[in-house]
Tab-separated table of C-alpha atoms in Angstrom:
chain	number	residue	atom	x	y	z
A	1	MET	CA	65.192	62.779	148.131
A	2	LEU	CA	64.079	66.453	147.842
A	3	SER	CA	63.304	67.202	151.131
A	4	GLN	CA	66.421	65.844	152.028
A	5	TRP	CA	67.088	69.693	150.081
A	6	ARG	CA	66.965	72.861	151.036
A	7	LEU	CA	66.328	75.083	148.132
A	8	SER	CA	67.166	79.159	147.863
A	9	GLY	CA	67.773	81.217	144.852
A	10	ASN	CA	71.032	79.021	143.651
A	11	ALA	CA	71.547	78.421	147.238
A	12	LEU	CA	72.267	75.116	148.637
A	13	LEU	CA	72.035	73.528	152.433
A	14	ILE	CA	72.550	69.521	152.501
A	15	THR	CA	71.602	68.582	155.512
A	16	GLN	CA	71.376	64.209	154.782
A	17	PRO	CA	74.990	62.189	154.628
A	18	VAL	CA	74.513	60.018	151.549
A	19	MET	CA	73.336	63.300	149.711
A	20	LYS	CA	77.522	64.921	150.482
A	21	SER	CA	78.830	61.919	150.058
A	22	PHE	CA	76.912	61.943	146.095
A	23	LEU	CA	78.054	65.857	145.585
A	24	PHE	CA	81.209	65.385	146.802
A	25	ALA	CA	81.173	62.509	143.554
A	26	VAL	CA	79.782	65.352	141.446
A	27	LEU	CA	82.340	67.765	142.366
A	28	MET	CA	85.489	65.091	142.188
A	29	PHE	CA	84.185	65.162	138.381
A	30	VAL	CA	84.295	68.709	137.679
A	31	MET	CA	87.464	69.546	139.032
A	32	ASN	CA	90.067	66.635	137.475
A	33	GLU	CA	88.499	66.873	134.623
A	34	LYS	CA	88.260	70.732	133.512
A	35	LEU	CA	89.417	72.189	136.343
A	36	LEU	CA	93.133	70.548	137.717
A	37	PRO	CA	93.761	71.281	134.692
A	38	LEU	CA	93.597	75.043	134.812
A	39	PHE	CA	95.217	74.591	138.214
A	40	CYS	CA	98.501	73.566	136.794
A	41	LEU	CA	98.015	75.838	133.781
A	42	SER	CA	99.347	78.463	136.345
A	43	ASN	CA	102.148	76.900	137.975
A	44	PRO	CA	103.137	73.365	136.820
A	45	ALA	CA	105.109	72.181	139.806
A	46	THR	CA	101.882	72.987	142.119
A	47	SER	CA	100.735	69.903	143.719
A	48	LEU	CA	97.277	70.208	144.671
A	49	SER	CA	94.800	67.954	146.744
A	50	ASN	CA	91.527	68.169	144.963
A	51	GLN	CA	90.214	66.116	148.029
A	52	LYS	CA	91.733	68.319	150.296
A	53	SER	CA	90.285	70.819	148.787
A	54	LEU	CA	86.441	69.479	148.335
A	55	SER	CA	86.383	68.492	151.829
A	56	SER	CA	87.533	72.045	153.355
A	57	TYR	CA	84.301	73.445	150.672
A	58	MET	CA	82.519	70.522	152.168
A	59	LYS	CA	83.509	71.016	155.993
A	60	ARG	CA	83.465	75.430	155.539
A	61	PHE	CA	79.516	74.736	153.926
A	62	SER	CA	78.659	72.141	156.832
A	63	GLY	CA	74.623	72.818	157.292
A	64	LYS	CA	75.684	76.805	155.262
A	65	ASN	CA	73.811	77.720	152.291
A	66	ALA	CA	76.772	77.934	149.624
A	67	LYS	CA	76.623	79.217	146.856
A	68	THR	CA	78.845	79.107	143.197
A	69	GLU	CA	81.172	81.576	144.424
A	70	ASP	CA	81.883	80.221	147.424
A	71	LEU	CA	83.682	77.067	145.697
A	72	TRP	CA	85.089	79.334	143.786
A	73	SER	CA	86.717	81.048	146.831
A	74	VAL	CA	88.037	77.713	148.591
A	75	LEU	CA	89.551	76.384	145.572
A	76	SER	CA	90.834	80.057	144.715
A	77	GLU	CA	92.863	79.391	148.208
A	78	GLU	CA	93.784	76.176	148.718
A	79	SER	CA	95.510	76.591	145.208
A	80	GLY	CA	96.995	80.398	144.563
A	81	VAL	CA	95.022	80.669	141.328
A	82	LYS	CA	92.295	82.737	140.780
A	83	ILE	CA	89.300	80.163	140.953
A	84	SER	CA	86.569	83.217	141.448
A	85	GLU	CA	88.213	85.582	138.626
A	86	MET	CA	89.361	82.755	136.040
A	87	MET	CA	85.763	80.920	136.106
A	88	ASP	CA	83.784	84.338	135.970
A	89	ASP	CA	85.756	85.093	132.651
A	90	TRP	CA	84.259	81.969	131.193
A	91	THR	CA	80.456	81.668	132.231
A	92	LYS	CA	79.436	85.454	132.452
A	93	LYS	CA	80.842	86.511	129.118
A	94	GLN	CA	79.730	86.409	125.986
A	95	GLY	CA	81.082	84.912	122.919
A	96	TYR	CA	85.052	83.504	123.649
A	97	PRO	CA	88.363	84.165	122.539
A	98	VAL	CA	90.456	84.073	119.729
A	99	ILE	CA	94.250	83.717	119.779
A	100	SER	CA	96.366	85.134	117.055
A	101	VAL	CA	99.847	83.298	116.959
A	102	LYS	CA	103.093	84.850	115.149
A	103	ALA	CA	106.991	83.512	115.823
A	104	LYS	CA	109.683	86.358	116.092
A	105	ASP	CA	112.783	83.820	116.545
A	106	HIS	CA	112.284	82.045	119.433
A	107	ILE	CA	109.266	84.012	120.069
A	108	LEU	CA	105.736	83.437	119.901
A	109	GLU	CA	103.388	85.997	120.257
A	110	PHE	CA	100.336	86.381	121.949
A	111	GLU	CA	96.709	88.116	121.182
A	112	GLN	CA	93.800	87.551	122.394
A	113	ALA	CA	90.537	89.176	120.961
A	114	GLN	CA	86.723	88.547	122.163
A	115	PHE	CA	85.091	86.829	118.813
A	116	LEU	CA	80.932	86.794	118.665
A	117	SER	CA	78.204	85.324	116.380
A	118	ALA	CA	77.106	88.592	114.797
A	119	GLY	CA	80.148	88.610	113.170
A	120	LEU	CA	81.876	91.235	115.480
A	121	LEU	CA	85.183	91.164	117.649
A	122	GLY	CA	84.323	92.786	120.751
A	123	ASP	CA	86.651	94.178	123.952
A	124	GLY	CA	86.426	91.333	126.083
A	125	GLU	CA	89.411	89.383	128.093
A	126	TRP	CA	89.780	85.696	129.365
A	127	ILE	CA	92.201	83.825	131.514
A	128	VAL	CA	93.062	81.358	129.050
A	129	PRO	CA	94.660	78.497	129.450
A	130	ILE	CA	97.587	78.044	126.851
A	131	THR	CA	98.886	75.696	125.482
A	132	ILE	CA	101.851	74.436	122.776
A	133	SER	CA	103.366	71.144	121.446
A	134	LEU	CA	106.215	72.497	119.085
A	135	GLY	CA	107.530	70.661	116.679
A	136	SER	CA	106.744	67.183	118.199
A	137	TYR	CA	104.672	66.676	121.724
A	138	GLU	CA	106.638	65.753	123.414
A	139	ARG	CA	107.594	69.239	122.931
A	140	HIS	CA	105.148	71.461	124.309
A	141	LYS	CA	104.339	74.016	127.055
A	142	LYS	CA	101.110	75.395	129.299
A	143	PHE	CA	101.037	79.060	129.988
A	144	LEU	CA	98.011	81.061	131.315
A	145	LEU	CA	97.877	84.642	129.280
A	146	GLU	CA	96.580	87.014	131.334
A	147	THR	CA	96.341	89.510	129.552
A	148	LYS	CA	94.969	91.025	126.495
A	149	SER	CA	98.467	90.109	125.216
A	150	SER	CA	101.978	87.533	125.575
A	151	GLU	CA	105.302	87.736	125.134
A	152	VAL	CA	106.512	83.218	125.490
A	153	ASP	CA	110.052	81.578	125.160
A	154	VAL	CA	110.104	78.656	123.456
A	155	SER	CA	114.280	78.576	123.360
A	156	ASP	CA	114.893	75.834	124.737
A	157	LEU	CA	112.029	73.651	122.891
A	158	VAL	CA	114.251	75.659	119.711
A	159	SER	CA	117.091	74.045	120.603
A	160	SER	CA	116.063	70.159	122.171
A	161	PHE	CA	114.568	70.349	118.321
A	162	HIS	CA	118.157	71.404	116.500
A	163	THR	CA	119.881	69.020	118.397
A	164	LYS	CA	118.261	66.438	116.951
A	165	LEU	CA	118.392	67.986	113.055
A	166	LYS	CA	122.433	69.736	112.613
A	167	ASN	CA	120.234	71.154	109.042
A	168	LYS	CA	119.439	74.036	110.650
A	169	GLU	CA	117.631	75.445	107.055
A	170	ILE	CA	115.585	71.933	107.441
A	171	CYS	CA	114.343	72.146	110.357
A	172	ASP	CA	113.227	75.239	111.286
A	173	GLU	CA	110.995	74.563	108.230
A	174	GLN	CA	109.773	71.257	110.158
A	175	LEU	CA	109.386	72.919	113.276
A	176	TRP	CA	106.054	73.284	114.010
A	177	VAL	CA	104.125	75.294	116.336
A	178	LYS	CA	99.994	73.979	117.643
A	179	VAL	CA	98.539	75.548	120.200
A	180	ASN	CA	96.018	74.577	121.764
A	181	VAL	CA	96.991	71.317	122.195
A	182	GLU	CA	94.480	67.803	121.198
A	183	GLN	CA	92.440	70.836	121.362
A	184	SER	CA	91.522	70.939	125.027
A	185	GLY	CA	91.015	74.293	125.891
A	186	PHE	CA	87.711	76.659	124.456
A	187	TYR	CA	88.847	78.831	122.124
A	188	ARG	CA	90.080	79.465	117.995
A	189	VAL	CA	93.542	79.897	116.545
A	190	LYS	CA	94.600	81.317	114.162
A	191	TYR	CA	97.627	81.487	113.012
A	192	GLU	CA	100.056	84.125	110.633
A	193	ASP	CA	101.066	82.678	106.878
A	194	LYS	CA	104.037	81.219	108.226
A	195	LEU	CA	102.586	78.964	110.566
A	196	ALA	CA	99.457	78.447	109.191
A	197	THR	CA	102.027	76.757	106.533
A	198	ARG	CA	104.156	74.327	108.137
A	199	LEU	CA	101.151	73.127	110.416
A	200	ARG	CA	99.962	72.359	106.775
A	201	LYS	CA	102.542	70.133	106.077
A	202	ALA	CA	102.182	68.866	109.111
A	203	ILE	CA	99.531	67.296	108.846
A	204	GLU	CA	99.734	65.783	105.608
A	205	HIS	CA	102.584	63.587	107.029
A	206	ASN	CA	100.558	62.764	109.398
A	207	ASN	CA	102.550	64.080	111.689
A	208	LEU	CA	100.177	65.468	114.830
A	209	GLU	CA	97.023	63.782	116.844
A	210	ALA	CA	93.581	63.085	115.490
A	211	THR	CA	91.664	64.584	117.949
A	212	ASP	CA	94.163	67.470	115.642
A	213	LYS	CA	92.879	67.022	112.502
A	214	LEU	CA	90.131	66.647	112.344
A	215	VAL	CA	88.077	69.412	110.895
A	216	CYS	CA	84.163	70.689	110.983
A	217	TYR	CA	82.790	69.108	107.857
A	218	ASN	CA	80.446	72.513	108.010
A	219	ILE	CA	83.397	73.734	107.236
A	220	VAL	CA	83.023	72.752	102.620
A	221	LYS	CA	79.299	74.017	102.679
A	222	VAL	CA	80.364	77.208	104.182
A	223	ALA	CA	83.320	76.904	101.015
A	224	SER	CA	80.136	76.033	98.247
A	225	GLU	CA	78.518	79.091	98.913
A	226	ALA	CA	80.535	81.020	99.569
A	227	ILE	CA	83.786	80.131	96.952
A	228	PRO	CA	81.410	77.437	94.544
A	229	ASP	CA	84.226	75.418	92.220
A	230	SER	CA	86.937	74.771	94.630
A	231	VAL	CA	84.800	72.259	96.686
A	232	ASN	CA	85.494	69.679	95.146
A	233	GLU	CA	89.400	70.008	95.665
A	234	LEU	CA	88.188	70.965	99.543
A	235	LYS	CA	86.601	67.707	99.998
A	236	GLN	CA	88.889	65.206	98.412
A	237	PHE	CA	91.766	67.193	100.980
A	238	PHE	CA	89.494	66.241	104.191
A	239	ILE	CA	88.883	62.863	102.279
A	240	ASN	CA	92.738	62.657	102.523
A	241	LEU	CA	93.024	64.155	105.951
A	242	LEU	CA	90.889	61.774	107.090
A	243	MET	CA	92.070	58.255	106.313
A	244	PHE	CA	94.528	58.111	108.614
A	245	PRO	CA	92.251	57.941	111.063
A	246	ALA	CA	88.971	55.685	109.453
A	247	GLU	CA	92.570	52.853	108.698
A	248	ALA	CA	93.620	53.214	112.224
A	249	LEU	CA	89.737	52.932	113.886
A	250	GLY	CA	87.811	50.650	111.021
A	251	TRP	CA	84.247	49.784	111.237
A	252	GLU	CA	83.869	47.170	114.543
A	253	PRO	CA	84.876	48.944	118.205
A	254	VAL	CA	88.164	47.547	119.889
A	255	PRO	CA	88.073	45.634	122.893
A	256	GLY	CA	89.205	48.324	125.753
A	257	GLU	CA	89.450	51.000	123.163
A	258	SER	CA	89.123	54.144	124.664
A	259	HIS	CA	85.604	56.105	124.725
A	260	PHE	CA	86.957	58.664	122.996
A	261	SER	CA	88.492	56.130	119.667
A	262	THR	CA	84.143	55.002	119.597
A	263	LEU	CA	83.132	58.947	119.479
A	264	LEU	CA	86.120	59.202	116.388
A	265	ARG	CA	85.360	56.227	114.682
A	266	ALA	CA	81.834	57.619	114.151
A	267	GLU	CA	82.828	60.684	113.099
A	268	VAL	CA	84.965	60.154	110.438
A	269	LEU	CA	83.526	57.550	109.438
A	270	GLN	CA	80.730	60.205	108.653
A	271	ALA	CA	82.368	62.424	106.991
A	272	LEU	CA	84.009	60.840	104.921
A	273	VAL	CA	80.545	59.908	103.870
A	274	THR	CA	78.804	62.915	103.648
A	275	PHE	CA	82.092	64.017	100.880
A	276	GLY	CA	81.710	60.404	98.324
A	277	HIS	CA	84.269	59.050	99.465
A	278	ASP	CA	83.346	56.157	97.743
A	279	LYS	CA	85.049	52.872	99.911
A	280	THR	CA	83.412	54.153	102.892
A	281	GLN	CA	79.768	54.274	101.128
A	282	THR	CA	79.707	51.096	100.124
A	283	GLU	CA	81.369	49.863	102.925
A	284	ALA	CA	78.721	51.127	104.694
A	285	LEU	CA	75.315	50.229	102.223
A	286	ASP	CA	77.039	47.018	102.287
A	287	ARG	CA	76.687	46.951	106.267
A	288	PHE	CA	73.241	48.782	105.806
A	289	GLN	CA	72.437	45.098	103.988
A	290	ILE	CA	73.024	43.585	106.448
A	291	LEU	CA	71.558	45.049	108.581
A	292	LEU	CA	68.227	45.019	107.294
A	293	ASN	CA	68.091	40.890	107.522
A	294	ASP	CA	69.776	40.820	111.379
A	295	ARG	CA	68.810	44.366	113.451
A	296	ASN	CA	71.235	42.673	116.055
A	297	THR	CA	74.213	42.538	113.584
A	298	PRO	CA	77.123	44.010	115.861
A	299	LEU	CA	78.827	44.859	112.087
A	300	LEU	CA	77.034	48.155	112.103
A	301	THR	CA	77.455	49.694	115.924
A	302	ALA	CA	74.808	52.424	117.171
A	303	ASP	CA	77.632	54.400	116.859
A	304	THR	CA	78.625	53.895	112.978
A	305	ARG	CA	75.077	53.771	111.873
A	306	ALA	CA	74.944	57.273	111.818
A	307	ALA	CA	77.097	57.102	108.233
A	308	ALA	CA	75.370	53.815	107.280
A	309	TYR	CA	71.982	56.196	106.812
A	310	ILE	CA	73.527	58.789	105.441
A	311	ALA	CA	74.835	56.648	102.962
A	312	VAL	CA	71.744	55.113	101.471
A	313	MET	CA	69.638	58.638	102.266
A	314	ARG	CA	72.864	60.055	100.041
A	315	ASN	CA	72.690	57.918	97.159
A	316	ALA	CA	68.309	57.228	97.421
A	317	SER	CA	66.910	59.700	95.279
A	318	SER	CA	63.138	59.935	92.517
A	319	SER	CA	63.981	56.794	89.928
A	320	HIS	CA	65.892	54.938	93.459
A	321	GLN	CA	63.558	54.714	95.805
A	322	GLU	CA	63.843	51.076	97.727
A	323	GLY	CA	66.736	52.832	100.069
A	324	PHE	CA	64.762	55.235	101.648
A	325	GLY	CA	62.311	52.652	101.984
A	326	ALA	CA	64.317	50.038	104.023
A	327	LEU	CA	65.391	52.774	106.119
A	328	LEU	CA	61.608	54.422	106.946
A	329	ASN	CA	60.373	50.110	107.769
A	330	VAL	CA	63.962	50.181	109.784
A	331	TYR	CA	62.279	53.530	111.621
A	332	ARG	CA	59.435	51.993	112.542
A	333	GLU	CA	60.194	49.179	113.211
A	334	ALA	CA	63.081	50.950	115.689
A	335	GLY	CA	61.976	50.719	119.486
A	336	THR	CA	63.312	52.633	121.467
A	337	VAL	CA	62.563	56.714	120.679
A	338	GLN	CA	66.653	57.789	120.983
A	339	GLU	CA	67.026	55.639	118.212
A	340	LYS	CA	63.729	56.909	115.604
A	341	GLU	CA	65.878	59.896	116.256
A	342	ARG	CA	69.160	58.834	115.330
A	343	ILE	CA	66.984	58.205	111.634
A	344	LEU	CA	64.779	60.944	111.355
A	345	ARG	CA	67.750	63.328	111.594
A	346	TYR	CA	70.097	61.968	108.529
A	347	PHE	CA	66.510	61.046	106.579
A	348	ALA	CA	66.969	64.523	105.136
A	349	SER	CA	70.508	63.504	104.158
A	350	SER	CA	69.478	62.944	100.789
A	351	PRO	CA	71.800	65.781	97.336
A	352	ASP	CA	67.995	65.299	95.487
A	353	PRO	CA	65.409	68.118	96.177
A	354	ASP	CA	62.470	65.211	95.100
A	355	THR	CA	63.287	63.495	98.091
A	356	VAL	CA	64.044	65.932	100.515
A	357	VAL	CA	60.277	66.887	100.183
A	358	ASN	CA	58.955	63.154	100.572
A	359	VAL	CA	61.032	63.071	103.986
A	360	LEU	CA	59.303	66.360	104.025
A	361	ASN	CA	55.791	64.625	103.818
A	362	PHE	CA	56.822	62.150	105.508
A	363	PHE	CA	58.102	64.164	109.024
A	364	LEU	CA	54.098	65.427	109.103
A	365	CYS	CA	52.029	62.207	108.931
A	366	ASP	CA	51.005	61.189	112.273
A	367	GLU	CA	54.432	57.970	112.109
A	368	VAL	CA	55.764	60.891	113.533
A	369	SER	CA	55.812	62.439	116.528
A	370	VAL	CA	56.446	66.130	117.347
A	371	CYS	CA	58.905	65.576	120.064
A	372	THR	CA	61.161	64.012	118.036
A	373	LEU	CA	60.489	65.571	114.889
A	374	THR	CA	62.647	68.864	115.682
A	375	GLY	CA	66.209	67.356	115.254
A	376	GLY	CA	64.741	65.935	110.681
A	377	LEU	CA	63.906	69.355	110.184
A	378	LEU	CA	66.749	71.051	111.862
A	379	ALA	CA	68.420	68.474	109.813
A	380	VAL	CA	67.067	69.915	106.014
A	381	SER	CA	69.645	72.425	106.017
A	382	LEU	CA	72.581	70.460	105.869
A	383	PRO	CA	72.652	68.096	103.278
A	384	LEU	CA	76.167	69.229	101.687
């Protein structure tokens, strides 16, 4: 198949119909999943045909060399959106944007800054697709932030909310603002105190989707080092936050559920076990015992096994090595490299120093191949 491709730098000459069909399918996927939302943000009334845009690109460069920029150029022409400029921003700049949000009456003020891994703020700017929900996911607005700062009038959204709630004072308290709805954009949001307080109340009342509520539990590790006295309260806060989606999703997949639900279930259960939620840990240990007797049990799927492995290791200590030994047997009997890597990754989840030493010694034995060792070693620094 490689003989059907002619390569030169980042240019590609497509000569075979089968390869054209394959690349067309790939480009359609990229358009649907990544680029179309950006087009719609610029002008919701714009009717962009993905197939027409990509057909134009394929026809124009059929039998010719094409660069990445050529695709962006054609998409820009067809959509009327500055795709070339936009994609240059997102593929060539360091860091990512942090969007600060403030509210003054019915005006939302947005300002972007460049965040770098060194912790510094740069002067870089992006064309950022901003999504907003106001008091409900049914009241929403989209726009492109193309400059350093911008203002958006949300009077129409506020008016509909006031109509629903006659008491303006109560209305303003419940009028939460969620930017980057369902975490669809690659940027962070910094809310002013007033908006942050309203958003926190919305989370407590389960007004937000699970995607917007789920918080990276690495925050707890950072807090344990920065403010050790409050770490238990913070863990309990996240446990309360995660119990709603955990109870809704359960441990076992439901026929016809979305791929997102499957992924979310795994993340939520791992977080609850890591935070030390007793009920979830007990359930995880019970299901692990079932797994020991039946490696193909449907009660512990590939997606939820990680939560069980974490629970086993978090209950392991120098005086209680039974769980560690049982997980070692599961590792030795695992039939795939993927499952072995998964188990290695969670071996180091024990908070007991002696157990972690035993885990490291195991990592260095002949049973563990070098190619699967990296994930296990990286996980040594992760326990809370």
